[in-house]
Amino acid sequence: MIVTEFYNTRKDGVNLYKTYSDKNVYIHKIGTEEEYSEAIDIEGSGFEYEETNKEIVDEPLNLELYD
Amino acid sequence: MAKNDNIQDLLIDVADAIRAKKGSTSLINPQDFADEIKNIESGTWDELKRVQKKDVNFYDYDGSILYSYTTEQAIAMSELPPFVSHENLTQTAWNHTLTEVREMARQCGHASVGAIFTTTDGFTYIYCVLTDTLDVSIGLDTWGKGEVSVDWGDGNVEQNSITSGVAFTHTYAKNGRYTIKINSISGTAIFNGVTPNDVVKGVHIGNMSQASANNLPNALFFTSTVLNNNGSVNYGGWINIPTSVSSIRFKGFGKGITYSPSCTNIVCISANGLKEFVNNGACSSFNNNFCLEYIYGETPMVAWGISWSPTLRYVQNPIGTEIPDGCFSYSKSLTEFKSPDVTRVGAQAFSYSGIKVLDMSACTSVPTLSNANAFLNTSLTEIRVPMALVDEWKAATNWSTYADYIVGY
């Protein structure tokens, strides 16, 4: 399911909203070829998203050190 | 230089004379000359004293300096110094262009430039200086049955058939400088290194099928010329570079990394002593380089490819149509980055890096920013974008989070 929630308010007063999938898949911005793991948009942007079947792979934040 | 049996006595006499003149026994000690005496006896004194190191140095195949310049002199250079040649070797190029040398001098205040040679007969040459040891062992392997001859450079030649890993060993009669010539008659031999490797001042791989990247002599990369177009480091996957290696330059791996199609599957170089990497060509990854400071030449950007390079501070020519996920993540010394024209910036592309100024002014459209965490935990202060795209950029998905930093450029 696509989830959209309030993210924060910029210094200029513009509200930002975050959209993501609760199934941990990339989301596709409808009408474009753009895909996001999370999408933060300004209030009233009008962008709509749908889930893809591409799972978001956890990023290796802590790589092992190599010999 | 020929060995001079009287030189030690001469130096001691000189030291005694200076001491007597000074009227002191503490100022001059004949032992102070021990290293010089050893170098003279081994025939390396002339080369050690040939050219004094300055800011910008041009190196020969053995690590000796051919030409040296101050930073100011290098910046003012109008042409590179003339080529040199040696027995069995023909210089084909310097491993930096004039533009690169001047740029390095300007940006870094120093530069190291190596001569690129090819062997004139296609054989493999190992250049040794023996001072403390007389025993040398050369590791060879083969694909299938091989036939190899080794000319030790002191009049002794041996030829053997090999079917698997073997060490050719030799004990020299005296210290000195030797050129060992290896001919892989069958063309199937694999160079596996020299023991002890600290005697090696350079290796040119000739007609062998490949060189083992895991056991290269420490001196192999003194000039980056040692694996030239005659050779091939035919390894995929990981290459572990000895920590003594501080620089890999143009054609440092010759066909191996830079040009050989057989090596495009190299995915990562793990080189904890590396301070610069030039013209990496097909090589795709530098992560976990804890000394790497500069990457010159075309540098493909791949996912997590240049991440965890905490000392990296300059990437001259990144190439690609996107800055992939995690590409520069955790590269904490990378404070500025100029991007080529890309269509996408991946998640965590610069997360936990030192990025402060990101120059995206080469972009012809607003690239997709996959996730705002591309700049997570950074001190980003400025994103330079084309003047005509400022408003569109500030309103774009995820870029909108960084609207305060987006400036026309």
Short mmCIF file of C-alpha atoms in Angstrom, two decimals:
data_model
loop_
_atom_site.label_atom_id
_atom_site.label_comp_id
_atom_site.label_asym_id
_atom_site.label_seq_id
_atom_site.Cartn_x
_atom_site.Cartn_y
_atom_site.Cartn_z
CA MET A 1 0.00 0.00 0.00
CA ILE A 2 1.16 3.50 -0.76
CA VAL A 3 1.60 5.60 2.36
CA THR A 4 1.79 9.37 2.38
CA GLU A 5 2.53 11.29 5.55
CA PHE A 6 3.63 14.73 6.65
CA TYR A 7 7.44 15.04 6.57
CA ASN A 8 8.36 18.56 7.72
CA THR A 9 8.03 22.25 6.98
CA ARG A 10 10.78 24.05 5.10
CA LYS A 11 12.20 27.36 6.28
CA ASP A 12 10.12 29.10 3.64
CA GLY A 13 6.95 27.65 5.14
CA VAL A 14 6.35 25.04 2.46
CA ASN A 15 5.09 21.73 3.83
CA LEU A 16 6.70 18.53 2.61
CA TYR A 17 5.04 15.12 2.40
CA LYS A 18 6.74 11.74 2.21
CA THR A 19 5.36 8.89 0.12
CA TYR A 20 6.55 5.28 0.30
CA SER A 21 5.43 1.68 0.09
CA ASP A 22 4.70 -0.29 3.25
CA LYS A 23 5.70 -3.41 1.31
CA ASN A 24 9.27 -2.09 0.96
CA VAL A 25 9.16 -1.85 -2.80
CA TYR A 26 10.07 1.02 -5.10
CA ILE A 27 7.28 3.35 -6.02
CA HIS A 28 6.63 4.65 -9.49
CA LYS A 29 5.57 8.22 -10.17
CA ILE A 30 2.57 7.87 -12.43
CA GLY A 31 2.96 9.49 -15.80
CA THR A 32 6.74 9.37 -15.66
CA GLU A 33 9.53 6.80 -15.75
CA GLU A 34 10.76 7.85 -12.33
CA GLU A 35 11.07 5.38 -9.46
CA TYR A 36 11.84 6.14 -5.86
CA SER A 37 12.46 4.28 -2.66
CA GLU A 38 10.92 7.28 -0.92
CA ALA A 39 9.46 10.41 -2.46
CA ILE A 40 9.28 13.72 -0.67
CA ASP A 41 7.18 16.35 -2.40
CA ILE A 42 5.95 19.80 -1.67
CA GLU A 43 2.34 20.16 -0.61
CA GLY A 44 0.00 20.29 -3.56
CA SER A 45 2.50 18.88 -6.05
CA GLY A 46 -0.18 16.61 -7.43
CA PHE A 47 2.18 13.71 -7.97
CA GLU A 48 0.68 10.27 -7.69
CA TYR A 49 2.53 7.04 -7.07
CA GLU A 50 2.00 3.32 -7.44
CA GLU A 51 3.92 0.37 -6.11
CA THR A 52 6.31 -1.56 -8.31
CA ASN A 53 7.36 -5.17 -7.85
CA LYS A 54 10.97 -4.19 -7.21
CA GLU A 55 12.00 -4.82 -3.65
CA ILE A 56 14.21 -2.24 -1.96
CA VAL A 57 17.41 -3.94 -0.95
CA ASP A 58 18.88 -2.81 2.34
CA GLU A 59 21.97 -0.77 1.69
CA PRO A 60 25.27 -1.97 3.13
CA LEU A 61 25.76 0.85 5.59
CA ASN A 62 28.48 -1.01 7.39
CA LEU A 63 30.72 -2.77 4.94
CA GLU A 64 33.15 -5.29 6.23
CA LEU A 65 36.75 -4.26 6.02
CA TYR A 66 38.79 -6.23 3.60
CA ASP A 67 42.20 -7.68 4.29
CA MET B 1 79.36 1.74 -11.69
CA ALA B 2 82.14 -0.74 -11.26
CA LYS B 3 83.00 -1.90 -7.80
CA ASN B 4 85.85 0.08 -6.28
CA ASP B 5 87.73 -1.85 -3.59
CA ASN B 6 89.58 1.24 -2.43
CA ILE B 7 86.60 3.48 -1.94
CA GLN B 8 85.94 2.44 1.66
CA ASP B 9 89.49 3.27 2.68
CA LEU B 10 89.23 6.53 0.81
CA LEU B 11 86.07 7.55 2.61
CA ILE B 12 87.52 6.67 5.99
CA ASP B 13 90.60 8.73 5.18
CA VAL B 14 88.37 11.64 4.24
CA ALA B 15 86.41 11.30 7.44
CA ASP B 16 89.61 11.17 9.48
CA ALA B 17 90.88 14.25 7.71
CA ILE B 18 87.72 16.22 8.39
CA ARG B 19 87.73 15.09 11.99
CA ALA B 20 91.32 16.14 12.46
CA LYS B 21 90.68 19.49 10.91
CA LYS B 22 87.68 20.12 13.12
CA GLY B 23 89.65 19.11 16.17
CA SER B 24 86.71 17.10 17.46
CA THR B 25 85.90 13.42 17.72
CA SER B 26 82.14 13.90 17.94
CA LEU B 27 81.38 15.68 14.69
CA ILE B 28 82.43 13.01 12.21
CA ASN B 29 82.15 9.26 12.59
CA PRO B 30 83.36 6.95 9.81
CA GLN B 31 80.31 4.83 10.50
CA ASP B 32 78.26 7.72 9.13
CA PHE B 33 79.44 6.64 5.71
CA ALA B 34 78.32 3.06 6.07
CA ASP B 35 75.28 3.39 3.85
CA GLU B 36 77.17 5.24 1.16
CA ILE B 37 79.91 2.63 1.22
CA LYS B 38 77.34 -0.13 0.84
CA ASN B 39 75.71 1.65 -2.08
CA ILE B 40 79.04 2.17 -3.80
CA GLU B 41 80.00 -1.46 -3.32
CA SER B 42 76.68 -2.62 -4.77
CA GLY B 43 76.95 -0.25 -7.70
CA THR B 44 73.85 1.80 -6.91
CA TRP B 45 75.53 4.96 -5.65
CA ASP B 46 75.49 6.74 -8.99
CA GLU B 47 71.79 6.17 -9.48
CA LEU B 48 70.84 7.16 -5.97
CA LYS B 49 72.68 10.42 -6.36
CA ARG B 50 71.62 11.09 -9.92
CA VAL B 51 68.69 13.48 -9.49
CA GLN B 52 67.41 14.99 -6.28
CA LYS B 53 63.72 14.64 -5.55
CA LYS B 54 61.64 17.80 -5.82
CA ASP B 55 57.90 18.47 -5.95
CA VAL B 56 57.22 16.98 -9.39
CA ASN B 57 59.30 13.95 -10.26
CA PHE B 58 59.58 11.82 -13.37
CA TYR B 59 60.50 8.23 -12.58
CA ASP B 60 62.36 5.59 -14.48
CA TYR B 61 61.36 1.93 -14.56
CA ASP B 62 63.32 1.18 -11.42
CA GLY B 63 62.01 3.99 -9.25
CA SER B 64 64.99 6.27 -9.77
CA ILE B 65 64.25 9.87 -10.66
CA LEU B 66 64.98 10.96 -14.19
CA TYR B 67 63.83 14.56 -13.96
CA SER B 68 62.58 16.71 -11.11
CA TYR B 69 60.96 20.10 -10.92
CA THR B 70 59.59 22.50 -8.36
CA THR B 71 55.85 23.07 -8.38
CA GLU B 72 56.34 26.43 -10.06
CA GLN B 73 58.57 24.96 -12.73
CA ALA B 74 56.05 22.19 -13.44
CA ILE B 75 53.14 24.58 -13.79
CA ALA B 76 55.18 26.59 -16.29
CA MET B 77 56.18 23.55 -18.36
CA SER B 78 55.39 23.79 -22.06
CA GLU B 79 56.32 20.20 -22.88
CA LEU B 80 57.15 16.99 -21.09
CA PRO B 81 60.82 16.01 -20.73
CA PRO B 82 62.42 13.82 -23.40
CA PHE B 83 62.02 10.05 -23.43
CA VAL B 84 64.72 7.74 -22.23
CA SER B 85 65.61 4.23 -23.29
CA HIS B 86 67.42 1.31 -21.76
CA GLU B 87 68.70 -1.99 -22.95
CA ASN B 88 65.67 -4.15 -23.80
CA LEU B 89 63.28 -1.26 -23.20
CA THR B 90 61.79 1.45 -25.35
CA GLN B 91 59.93 4.31 -23.74
CA THR B 92 56.59 4.83 -25.43
CA ALA B 93 55.03 7.53 -23.27
CA TRP B 94 54.81 9.23 -19.91
CA ASN B 95 51.90 8.06 -17.83
CA HIS B 96 50.55 11.59 -17.46
CA THR B 97 49.89 14.17 -20.11
CA LEU B 98 51.33 17.65 -19.85
CA THR B 99 47.91 18.96 -18.88
CA GLU B 100 47.60 16.41 -16.10
CA VAL B 101 51.06 17.16 -14.74
CA ARG B 102 50.36 20.87 -14.61
CA GLU B 103 46.94 20.29 -13.04
CA MET B 104 48.37 18.02 -10.36
CA ALA B 105 51.09 20.55 -9.61
CA ARG B 106 48.51 23.29 -9.27
CA GLN B 107 46.01 21.30 -7.23
CA CYS B 108 48.22 19.08 -5.14
CA GLY B 109 51.60 20.79 -5.17
CA HIS B 110 53.25 17.54 -6.16
CA ALA B 111 53.10 14.85 -8.81
CA SER B 112 54.76 11.61 -9.72
CA VAL B 113 55.11 10.71 -13.36
CA GLY B 114 56.32 7.38 -14.68
CA ALA B 115 57.88 6.35 -17.93
CA ILE B 116 55.94 3.76 -19.91
CA PHE B 117 58.13 1.19 -21.59
CA THR B 118 57.69 -1.80 -23.78
CA THR B 119 60.17 -4.60 -23.98
CA THR B 120 61.89 -4.78 -27.32
CA ASP B 121 61.84 -8.57 -27.54
CA GLY B 122 58.66 -9.47 -25.66
CA PHE B 123 60.48 -11.27 -22.85
CA THR B 124 59.84 -10.67 -19.15
CA TYR B 125 62.48 -8.68 -17.31
CA ILE B 126 63.03 -8.42 -13.58
CA TYR B 127 65.42 -5.73 -12.37
CA CYS B 128 67.09 -6.52 -9.05
CA VAL B 129 69.55 -4.75 -6.81
CA LEU B 130 71.11 -7.16 -4.34
CA THR B 131 72.67 -5.59 -1.28
CA ASP B 132 71.92 -7.83 1.69
CA THR B 133 71.07 -11.06 -0.03
CA LEU B 134 72.47 -13.28 -2.76
CA ASP B 135 69.51 -15.64 -3.07
CA VAL B 136 66.66 -14.89 -5.45
CA SER B 137 63.62 -17.03 -6.15
CA ILE B 138 61.14 -16.48 -8.98
CA GLY B 139 57.69 -17.99 -8.68
CA LEU B 140 56.17 -19.27 -11.90
CA ASP B 141 53.06 -21.20 -12.74
CA THR B 142 51.59 -22.34 -15.99
CA TRP B 143 48.41 -23.10 -17.85
CA GLY B 144 48.99 -26.72 -18.80
CA LYS B 145 52.51 -27.72 -19.69
CA GLY B 146 54.97 -24.87 -20.07
CA GLU B 147 58.53 -24.36 -21.15
CA VAL B 148 60.47 -21.54 -19.57
CA SER B 149 64.03 -20.27 -19.75
CA VAL B 150 65.54 -18.03 -17.10
CA ASP B 151 68.66 -15.99 -17.77
CA TRP B 152 69.83 -14.82 -14.36
CA GLY B 153 71.94 -12.02 -15.77
CA ASP B 154 75.23 -13.30 -14.43
CA GLY B 155 76.00 -15.77 -17.18
CA ASN B 156 73.80 -18.54 -15.82
CA VAL B 157 70.85 -19.70 -17.90
CA GLU B 158 68.46 -22.52 -17.18
CA GLN B 159 65.54 -23.95 -19.09
CA ASN B 160 62.85 -26.20 -17.67
CA SER B 161 59.48 -27.67 -18.39
CA ILE B 162 56.89 -26.82 -15.80
CA THR B 163 53.47 -28.28 -15.27
CA SER B 164 52.40 -26.44 -12.14
CA GLY B 165 53.66 -23.93 -9.61
CA VAL B 166 57.44 -23.88 -9.38
CA ALA B 167 60.13 -21.63 -7.99
CA PHE B 168 63.29 -20.98 -9.95
CA THR B 169 66.01 -20.23 -7.41
CA HIS B 170 69.50 -18.89 -7.85
CA THR B 171 72.37 -17.85 -5.63
CA TYR B 172 74.52 -15.06 -6.99
CA ALA B 173 78.25 -14.91 -6.36
CA LYS B 174 78.23 -11.27 -5.31
CA ASN B 175 75.98 -8.31 -4.63
CA GLY B 176 75.13 -5.99 -7.42
CA ARG B 177 72.59 -5.04 -9.99
CA TYR B 178 71.12 -7.78 -12.18
CA THR B 179 68.61 -8.03 -14.97
CA ILE B 180 66.84 -11.38 -15.06
CA LYS B 181 65.32 -12.33 -18.38
CA ILE B 182 62.53 -14.87 -18.57
CA ASN B 183 61.23 -16.31 -21.79
CA SER B 184 57.98 -18.19 -21.63
CA ILE B 185 58.74 -20.37 -24.63
CA SER B 186 55.30 -21.93 -24.58
CA GLY B 187 53.64 -18.63 -23.79
CA THR B 188 51.68 -20.27 -20.99
CA ALA B 189 53.73 -19.21 -17.96
CA ILE B 190 52.29 -17.12 -15.16
CA PHE B 191 54.47 -14.72 -13.19
CA ASN B 192 53.93 -15.23 -9.47
CA GLY B 193 56.42 -12.82 -7.98
CA VAL B 194 59.97 -12.66 -6.69
CA THR B 195 61.42 -13.51 -3.29
CA PRO B 196 62.67 -11.45 -1.56
CA ASN B 197 60.54 -8.83 -3.21
CA ASP B 198 62.43 -5.91 -1.70
CA VAL B 199 65.30 -6.49 -4.12
CA VAL B 200 63.06 -5.91 -7.13
CA LYS B 201 63.16 -2.47 -8.69
CA GLY B 202 60.87 -3.19 -11.55
CA VAL B 203 59.23 -5.91 -13.57
CA HIS B 204 58.19 -5.91 -17.18
CA ILE B 205 55.85 -8.69 -18.05
CA GLY B 206 56.56 -9.96 -21.53
CA ASN B 207 55.21 -13.04 -23.23
CA MET B 208 53.69 -14.71 -20.18
CA SER B 209 50.03 -15.42 -20.14
CA GLN B 210 49.42 -13.44 -16.99
CA ALA B 211 50.78 -12.22 -13.67
CA SER B 212 49.45 -13.15 -10.28
CA ALA B 213 48.03 -10.02 -8.74
CA ASN B 214 48.18 -11.37 -5.23
CA ASN B 215 51.91 -11.77 -5.07
CA LEU B 216 53.36 -8.90 -6.98
CA PRO B 217 56.64 -7.46 -5.80
CA ASN B 218 56.31 -4.34 -3.74
CA ALA B 219 58.46 -2.45 -6.20
CA LEU B 220 56.30 -3.38 -9.11
CA PHE B 221 54.48 -0.09 -9.17
CA PHE B 222 57.32 2.29 -8.69
CA THR B 223 56.75 3.75 -12.09
CA SER B 224 53.48 2.14 -13.06
CA THR B 225 55.17 1.01 -16.19
CA VAL B 226 55.96 -2.45 -15.14
CA LEU B 227 52.88 -4.16 -16.43
CA ASN B 228 52.71 -2.58 -19.81
CA ASN B 229 50.96 -3.45 -22.99
CA ASN B 230 53.00 -6.60 -23.32
CA GLY B 231 51.42 -8.04 -20.23
CA SER B 232 48.11 -8.79 -18.74
CA VAL B 233 46.87 -9.08 -15.22
CA ASN B 234 44.12 -11.46 -16.02
CA TYR B 235 42.19 -11.51 -12.81
CA GLY B 236 38.57 -10.83 -12.17
CA GLY B 237 37.01 -10.13 -8.84
CA TRP B 238 39.24 -8.75 -6.16
CA ILE B 239 42.78 -7.59 -6.55
CA ASN B 240 44.70 -7.06 -3.37
CA ILE B 241 47.47 -4.56 -3.82
CA PRO B 242 50.35 -4.64 -1.33
CA THR B 243 50.14 -1.84 1.21
CA SER B 244 53.51 -0.57 0.04
CA VAL B 245 51.96 0.49 -3.26
CA SER B 246 51.00 4.14 -3.09
CA SER B 247 50.12 4.81 -6.70
CA ILE B 248 48.74 3.02 -9.70
CA ARG B 249 48.93 5.07 -12.82
CA PHE B 250 48.14 4.96 -16.47
CA LYS B 251 48.76 1.47 -17.81
CA GLY B 252 49.90 0.40 -14.39
CA PHE B 253 48.13 -2.80 -15.22
CA GLY B 254 48.52 -2.25 -18.90
CA LYS B 255 46.06 -4.26 -20.87
CA GLY B 256 44.95 -5.82 -17.65
CA ILE B 257 42.64 -3.25 -16.21
CA THR B 258 42.79 -0.44 -18.64
CA TYR B 259 42.20 -2.03 -21.96
CA SER B 260 41.95 -5.79 -21.95
CA PRO B 261 38.44 -7.03 -22.56
CA SER B 262 39.37 -10.08 -20.54
CA CYS B 263 39.59 -7.96 -17.43
CA THR B 264 36.41 -5.98 -17.56
CA ASN B 265 35.06 -8.22 -14.86
CA ILE B 266 37.32 -6.68 -12.26
CA VAL B 267 34.89 -5.29 -9.78
CA CYS B 268 36.98 -3.96 -6.99
CA ILE B 269 40.49 -3.04 -6.04
CA SER B 270 41.29 -3.28 -2.40
CA ALA B 271 44.42 -1.26 -1.85
CA ASN B 272 44.86 0.07 1.60
CA GLY B 273 48.07 1.91 0.77
CA LEU B 274 46.81 3.55 -2.38
CA LYS B 275 47.02 7.32 -2.58
CA GLU B 276 46.10 7.86 -6.17
CA PHE B 277 44.64 5.97 -9.06
CA VAL B 278 44.90 7.30 -12.56
CA ASN B 279 42.95 6.42 -15.68
CA ASN B 280 41.32 3.39 -14.16
CA GLY B 281 39.51 2.48 -17.33
CA ALA B 282 37.33 -0.54 -16.86
CA CYS B 283 37.98 -0.89 -13.17
CA SER B 284 34.78 -0.17 -11.41
CA SER B 285 35.23 0.04 -7.72
CA PHE B 286 37.46 1.57 -5.10
CA ASN B 287 35.58 1.00 -1.91
CA ASN B 288 37.54 0.45 1.26
CA ASN B 289 40.53 2.46 0.17
CA PHE B 290 41.75 4.02 3.34
CA CYS B 291 44.56 6.10 1.87
CA LEU B 292 43.26 6.95 -1.57
CA GLU B 293 43.25 10.71 -2.12
CA TYR B 294 43.00 11.28 -5.86
CA ILE B 295 41.39 9.52 -8.76
CA TYR B 296 42.47 10.87 -12.12
CA GLY B 297 41.14 9.97 -15.51
CA GLU B 298 37.82 8.43 -16.33
CA THR B 299 36.22 6.93 -13.26
CA PRO B 300 33.07 4.90 -13.79
CA MET B 301 30.50 5.54 -11.09
CA VAL B 302 28.94 2.31 -9.84
CA ALA B 303 26.80 1.48 -6.87
CA TRP B 304 28.85 1.70 -3.68
CA GLY B 305 31.89 1.83 -5.94
CA ILE B 306 33.85 4.66 -4.35
CA SER B 307 32.29 4.40 -0.94
CA TRP B 308 34.21 4.05 2.27
CA SER B 309 37.17 5.95 0.89
CA PRO B 310 37.63 8.28 3.85
CA THR B 311 40.70 10.04 2.46
CA LEU B 312 39.40 10.55 -1.08
CA ARG B 313 39.16 14.25 -1.88
CA TYR B 314 39.29 14.58 -5.64
CA VAL B 315 37.71 12.74 -8.54
CA GLN B 316 38.83 14.31 -11.77
CA ASN B 317 36.55 12.81 -14.38
CA PRO B 318 33.62 10.75 -13.11
CA ILE B 319 31.68 9.15 -15.93
CA GLY B 320 28.22 7.64 -16.15
CA THR B 321 24.64 8.65 -16.68
CA GLU B 322 23.80 8.37 -13.02
CA ILE B 323 25.37 8.69 -9.60
CA PRO B 324 24.34 5.26 -8.36
CA ASP B 325 23.24 4.22 -4.90
CA GLY B 326 25.91 4.73 -2.27
CA CYS B 327 28.53 5.66 -4.85
CA PHE B 328 30.42 8.10 -2.61
CA SER B 329 28.91 7.14 0.70
CA TYR B 330 31.22 7.48 3.71
CA SER B 331 33.91 9.22 1.65
CA LYS B 332 34.37 11.78 4.36
CA SER B 333 37.11 13.85 2.74
CA LEU B 334 35.18 14.42 -0.47
CA THR B 335 33.92 17.94 0.17
CA GLU B 336 33.32 18.98 -3.42
CA PHE B 337 32.13 17.00 -6.40
CA LYS B 338 31.42 18.04 -9.96
CA SER B 339 28.93 15.72 -11.58
CA PRO B 340 28.66 14.98 -15.27
CA ASP B 341 25.25 15.24 -16.92
CA VAL B 342 23.26 12.54 -15.11
CA THR B 343 19.62 11.52 -15.08
CA ARG B 344 19.55 9.95 -11.64
CA VAL B 345 21.12 10.30 -8.21
CA GLY B 346 20.72 7.14 -6.19
CA ALA B 347 19.82 6.52 -2.58
CA GLN B 348 22.66 7.24 -0.18
CA ALA B 349 24.83 8.42 -3.07
CA PHE B 350 26.66 10.82 -0.75
CA SER B 351 25.33 9.77 2.64
CA TYR B 352 27.77 10.16 5.53
CA SER B 353 30.29 11.71 3.13
CA GLY B 354 32.08 15.04 3.52
CA ILE B 355 30.17 16.61 0.65
CA LYS B 356 29.59 20.34 1.04
CA VAL B 357 29.40 21.63 -2.51
CA LEU B 358 27.75 19.49 -5.16
CA ASP B 359 28.10 20.91 -8.64
CA MET B 360 25.28 19.64 -10.87
CA SER B 361 25.57 22.50 -13.34
CA ALA B 362 26.43 20.12 -16.19
CA CYS B 363 22.97 18.54 -16.01
CA THR B 364 20.63 19.34 -18.87
CA SER B 365 17.54 18.32 -16.90
CA VAL B 366 16.67 17.68 -13.27
CA PRO B 367 17.86 14.17 -12.41
CA THR B 368 15.68 11.85 -10.40
CA LEU B 369 16.74 11.81 -6.75
CA SER B 370 15.75 8.32 -5.65
CA ASN B 371 15.70 9.09 -1.98
CA ALA B 372 16.40 12.18 0.09
CA ASN B 373 18.82 10.09 2.10
CA ALA B 374 21.33 10.61 -0.72
CA PHE B 375 22.71 13.37 1.49
CA LEU B 376 21.91 11.86 4.85
CA ASN B 377 24.21 13.00 7.62
CA THR B 378 26.27 15.39 5.51
CA SER B 379 27.22 19.06 5.88
CA LEU B 380 25.84 19.95 2.47
CA THR B 381 25.77 23.71 1.95
CA GLU B 382 25.35 24.20 -1.78
CA ILE B 383 23.91 22.40 -4.78
CA ARG B 384 24.87 24.20 -7.97
CA VAL B 385 22.38 23.76 -10.79
CA PRO B 386 21.86 25.45 -14.15
CA MET B 387 20.28 28.85 -13.70
CA ALA B 388 17.34 27.95 -15.95
CA LEU B 389 16.48 24.90 -13.84
CA VAL B 390 16.56 26.41 -10.35
CA ASP B 391 12.80 26.61 -9.79
CA GLU B 392 12.12 23.22 -11.33
CA TRP B 393 14.94 21.70 -9.28
CA LYS B 394 13.65 23.13 -5.99
CA ALA B 395 10.18 21.71 -6.68
CA ALA B 396 11.37 18.29 -7.83
CA THR B 397 10.68 15.20 -5.78
CA ASN B 398 13.20 14.78 -2.95
CA TRP B 399 15.29 17.71 -4.21
CA SER B 400 12.59 19.84 -2.61
CA THR B 401 14.02 18.80 0.75
CA TYR B 402 17.22 20.64 -0.13
CA ALA B 403 15.67 23.74 -1.68
CA ASP B 404 17.63 26.01 0.66
CA TYR B 405 20.90 24.76 -0.80
CA ILE B 406 20.00 24.91 -4.48
CA VAL B 407 21.60 27.85 -6.29
CA GLY B 408 21.80 28.84 -9.92
CA TYR B 409 25.26 28.52 -11.42
#
